[in-house]
XYZ file of C-alpha atoms in Angstrom:
310
model
C -65.647 80.103 -116.968
C -64.919 83.376 -116.854
C -62.658 83.240 -119.491
C -65.181 81.319 -121.539
C -67.611 84.258 -121.383
C -65.130 86.872 -121.951
C -65.058 88.789 -118.441
C -63.095 92.174 -117.974
C -60.376 89.973 -116.632
C -59.414 88.512 -120.199
C -59.323 92.010 -121.897
C -56.196 92.900 -122.236
C -54.833 96.490 -121.131
C -53.728 98.905 -123.460
C -49.972 99.491 -123.716
C -48.492 102.724 -122.076
C -46.451 104.936 -123.751
C -42.762 105.538 -122.815
C -42.092 108.547 -121.085
C -40.083 109.843 -123.816
C -42.990 109.479 -126.321
C -45.555 110.729 -123.473
C -43.165 113.950 -123.384
C -43.369 114.228 -127.243
C -47.041 114.116 -127.416
C -47.837 116.524 -124.422
C -45.227 118.934 -125.812
C -46.933 118.818 -129.132
C -50.676 118.763 -127.667
C -50.077 121.343 -124.714
C -47.199 123.887 -126.233
C -47.531 124.113 -130.047
C -45.436 126.983 -129.840
C -42.852 125.157 -128.100
C -43.178 122.566 -130.931
C -42.470 124.727 -133.800
C -39.651 126.299 -132.265
C -38.209 122.976 -131.276
C -38.573 122.187 -134.897
C -36.727 125.200 -135.727
C -33.642 124.163 -132.893
C -33.986 120.498 -135.063
C -33.426 122.630 -138.381
C -30.839 124.837 -136.794
C -28.683 121.786 -135.575
C -29.167 119.694 -139.085
C -27.717 122.705 -140.772
C -24.886 122.923 -138.114
C -24.090 119.141 -139.007
C -24.444 119.177 -142.731
C -22.910 122.800 -143.241
C -20.371 121.590 -145.609
C -22.916 120.137 -147.865
C -25.358 122.760 -147.867
C -23.360 125.893 -148.005
C -22.740 126.609 -151.815
C -19.565 128.361 -151.511
C -16.738 127.915 -149.021
C -17.210 130.667 -146.149
C -13.824 132.221 -147.444
C -13.966 132.022 -151.030
C -13.531 135.366 -152.376
C -15.280 136.271 -155.802
C -13.678 140.107 -156.285
C -16.260 140.457 -159.413
C -19.263 139.974 -157.264
C -18.657 142.364 -154.309
C -21.767 143.542 -152.803
C -24.162 141.553 -155.215
C -27.714 141.936 -154.032
C -29.538 138.420 -153.419
C -30.392 136.554 -156.817
C -30.278 133.197 -158.227
C -26.494 132.477 -157.943
C -26.276 134.082 -154.643
C -29.301 133.634 -152.861
C -28.519 135.995 -149.811
C -26.231 138.257 -151.916
C -22.463 138.962 -151.335
C -20.320 141.025 -149.008
C -17.586 143.608 -149.445
C -14.918 140.558 -150.583
C -17.641 139.079 -152.772
C -18.044 136.131 -150.356
C -21.370 134.233 -150.435
C -23.647 135.171 -147.202
C -25.594 132.070 -147.372
C -22.294 129.990 -147.037
C -21.432 132.245 -144.380
C -24.254 132.361 -142.242
C -24.506 128.387 -142.614
C -21.143 127.889 -141.220
C -21.914 130.619 -138.668
C -24.754 128.623 -136.995
C -22.324 125.919 -136.788
C -20.171 128.427 -134.769
C -22.933 129.854 -133.021
C -24.704 126.501 -131.410
C -20.816 125.183 -130.763
C -20.093 127.780 -128.517
C -24.015 127.744 -127.137
C -23.819 124.110 -126.592
C -20.158 124.190 -125.311
C -20.689 126.766 -123.279
C -24.106 126.173 -121.613
C -22.913 122.670 -120.481
C -19.608 124.268 -118.733
C -22.028 126.617 -117.563
C -24.273 123.816 -115.714
C -21.075 121.933 -114.413
C -19.783 125.045 -112.539
C -23.265 125.830 -111.925
C -23.432 122.459 -110.007
C -20.183 122.556 -108.548
C -20.568 125.494 -106.666
C -24.227 125.846 -105.716
C -24.252 121.818 -105.001
C -21.085 122.275 -102.884
C -22.414 125.572 -101.213
C -26.201 124.179 -100.402
C -24.885 120.902 -99.548
C -22.228 121.481 -96.923
C -24.087 124.619 -95.734
C -22.598 126.444 -92.333
C -19.495 128.594 -93.096
C -18.846 127.122 -96.553
C -22.013 128.162 -97.703
C -21.489 131.706 -96.126
C -17.771 132.136 -97.911
C -18.884 130.877 -101.251
C -21.925 132.886 -101.272
C -20.555 136.181 -100.413
C -18.320 135.515 -104.009
C -21.178 134.902 -105.683
C -22.626 138.335 -104.260
C -19.353 140.129 -105.404
C -19.073 138.345 -108.754
C -22.520 139.514 -109.541
C -22.061 142.991 -108.526
C -19.916 143.476 -111.517
C -21.751 144.642 -114.586
C -21.941 141.390 -116.800
C -20.708 142.745 -120.224
C -18.240 145.073 -118.652
C -16.668 142.209 -116.979
C -16.991 139.861 -120.147
C -15.134 142.403 -121.811
C -12.401 142.676 -119.687
C -11.882 138.914 -119.150
C -11.339 138.642 -123.002
C -9.010 141.336 -123.409
C -6.752 139.653 -120.859
C -7.200 136.088 -122.716
C -7.337 137.350 -126.227
C -10.151 136.221 -128.909
C -10.429 132.713 -129.676
C -13.133 129.446 -129.945
C -11.946 128.100 -127.159
C -11.226 131.645 -124.830
C -15.261 132.320 -125.565
C -16.420 129.308 -124.438
C -14.619 128.939 -121.223
C -15.307 132.547 -119.954
C -18.883 132.815 -121.321
C -19.661 128.916 -119.557
C -17.557 129.952 -116.055
C -19.023 133.908 -116.040
C -22.609 132.594 -116.469
C -22.171 129.340 -114.102
C -21.258 131.459 -110.965
C -24.153 133.387 -111.025
C -26.456 130.644 -112.159
C -25.027 128.426 -108.917
C -27.717 130.136 -106.942
C -30.582 128.323 -108.514
C -29.112 124.984 -107.703
C -28.004 126.332 -104.254
C -31.953 126.866 -103.965
C -32.756 123.589 -105.368
C -30.340 121.329 -102.801
C -31.379 123.326 -100.148
C -34.876 122.373 -100.855
C -33.806 118.378 -101.266
C -32.223 118.839 -97.656
C -35.560 119.316 -96.014
C -37.308 116.172 -97.341
C -37.173 113.429 -95.122
C -35.730 110.651 -97.095
C -32.445 112.861 -96.959
C -32.961 113.489 -93.148
C -33.277 109.561 -92.743
C -30.043 109.236 -95.017
C -28.376 110.827 -92.718
C -29.619 109.521 -89.410
C -28.448 105.702 -90.733
C -25.166 107.498 -90.958
C -24.539 107.630 -94.783
C -21.649 109.140 -96.428
C -22.234 112.433 -97.490
C -20.698 111.515 -100.999
C -23.287 108.530 -101.469
C -25.788 111.283 -100.292
C -25.011 113.353 -102.613
C -24.907 110.934 -105.712
C -28.081 109.029 -104.595
C -30.273 112.000 -103.292
C -29.613 114.838 -104.046
C -28.265 114.864 -107.749
C -31.342 112.589 -108.871
C -33.569 115.260 -107.428
C -32.228 118.280 -108.699
C -31.999 117.118 -112.736
C -34.734 119.102 -113.555
C -33.439 122.372 -112.581
C -30.242 121.528 -114.328
C -31.993 120.732 -117.670
C -34.048 123.923 -117.449
C -31.250 125.857 -116.692
C -29.193 124.206 -119.548
C -32.262 124.812 -122.374
C -32.964 128.425 -121.460
C -29.133 129.576 -120.936
C -28.295 128.524 -124.479
C -30.069 131.709 -126.039
C -28.029 134.007 -123.769
C -25.093 132.516 -124.286
C -25.349 132.614 -128.092
C -26.407 136.582 -127.528
C -23.395 137.016 -125.245
C -21.040 135.621 -128.080
C -22.746 137.569 -130.783
C -22.269 140.754 -128.459
C -18.227 140.222 -127.797
C -17.969 139.415 -131.462
C -19.887 142.622 -132.403
C -17.574 144.365 -130.307
C -14.337 142.921 -131.448
C -13.733 140.885 -128.241
C -15.125 137.715 -129.348
C -13.793 135.504 -132.243
C -11.067 136.412 -134.876
C -12.164 138.562 -137.906
C -11.500 134.777 -140.262
C -14.313 133.188 -138.275
C -17.939 133.836 -139.474
C -19.622 134.217 -136.576
C -23.452 135.930 -136.643
C -21.990 138.646 -134.059
C -18.879 139.110 -136.254
C -20.823 139.610 -139.372
C -23.326 142.447 -138.007
C -20.011 144.175 -136.665
C -17.972 144.272 -139.824
C -19.408 143.739 -142.691
C -23.346 144.889 -141.653
C -22.180 147.718 -139.841
C -19.547 149.025 -142.747
C -22.315 148.630 -145.772
C -25.796 148.830 -143.947
C -26.891 151.784 -146.163
C -25.126 150.367 -149.705
C -26.134 146.339 -148.891
C -28.704 146.197 -146.319
C -29.157 142.912 -146.351
C -25.384 142.466 -144.937
C -27.098 143.407 -141.419
C -30.426 142.144 -142.013
C -29.949 138.222 -142.610
C -27.260 137.857 -139.710
C -29.533 139.816 -137.063
C -32.584 137.930 -138.192
C -30.958 134.549 -137.724
C -29.902 135.832 -134.315
C -33.462 136.740 -133.722
C -35.001 133.598 -134.706
C -32.701 131.301 -133.269
C -32.601 133.297 -129.707
C -36.486 132.898 -129.903
C -36.539 129.757 -130.552
C -34.537 128.580 -127.877
C -35.951 130.274 -125.338
C -39.600 129.215 -126.406
C -38.301 125.804 -126.688
C -36.847 125.887 -123.084
C -39.850 127.576 -121.358
C -42.018 124.576 -122.755
C -39.614 121.740 -121.547
C -39.880 123.974 -118.434
C -43.503 123.754 -117.997
C -43.438 120.253 -119.023
C -40.728 119.007 -116.584
C -41.822 121.231 -113.599
C -44.136 119.160 -111.666
C -45.684 122.250 -109.782
C -46.620 123.562 -113.163
C -49.021 120.874 -114.224
C -51.702 121.778 -112.327
C -52.937 120.659 -108.480
C -53.116 116.777 -109.423
C -49.475 116.887 -111.304
C -48.839 113.239 -113.497
C -51.861 111.330 -111.937
C -54.188 114.353 -112.216
C -53.618 114.462 -115.945
C -53.517 110.766 -116.445
C -57.015 110.725 -114.638
C -58.450 113.590 -116.618
C -57.232 111.371 -119.875
C -58.964 108.487 -118.511
C -62.265 110.116 -118.172
């Protein structure tokens, strides 16, 4: 009879959005600046993937009759001291910068998890020895340490990825160590130890899943810093080889030599670096705010759902 008169039990419940869809809805609603920055990052990724199609010329194609041409219909952003199209070089430079940023940051996270996770999980004398090594590493000025290592290993794409990934990962291991120590204080961790679970099983089943949020946040925020570090090394001549169209190298060589005669050679690479790093940082901050339950308000996700239902 209840079905005949249409009681509330017969009313279908609205379908709940998936977590991914809910994340993007909250991102657009609560973090408009982070949304715009995410769109810029997506466009940068598309430029990186389709650089061969979008670039009107090859990045090393020389036009000696068009040296230092100002922006025009033929060369939208002008040419450099060898007549190479600046737009094409910036497009390929985006691929280099994003490749270095993603690869070095991924290695950065792996190193931070290995060092910080092992140190925080084992504790005791191992933690003491590892942290003193981290303290000694962080006592050196970062740029001086990078310049010293790059002068030993030499310039190159693989070298700069490995050096930036390891150097930043050692310093970032402290954040992972703190997260692991926080997990060890929880009751489920102590219960797993009390029943005699293997340390490897505890690490895989209880520790790693509960530190994924800080790992994702570290990855999203550190990409901008890695790109700036690569640009700084290339600007000083210790990064990528001269034939590679890096944004930092373009600032150092063409931009510095012809800054007064052709200011666009320094303007466009600097603007690309600024916009890319700013967008990555803003998007990383938005992702951190949405993933960290301590930044969602006192009620967390339940409080947000209750507010929406009201």
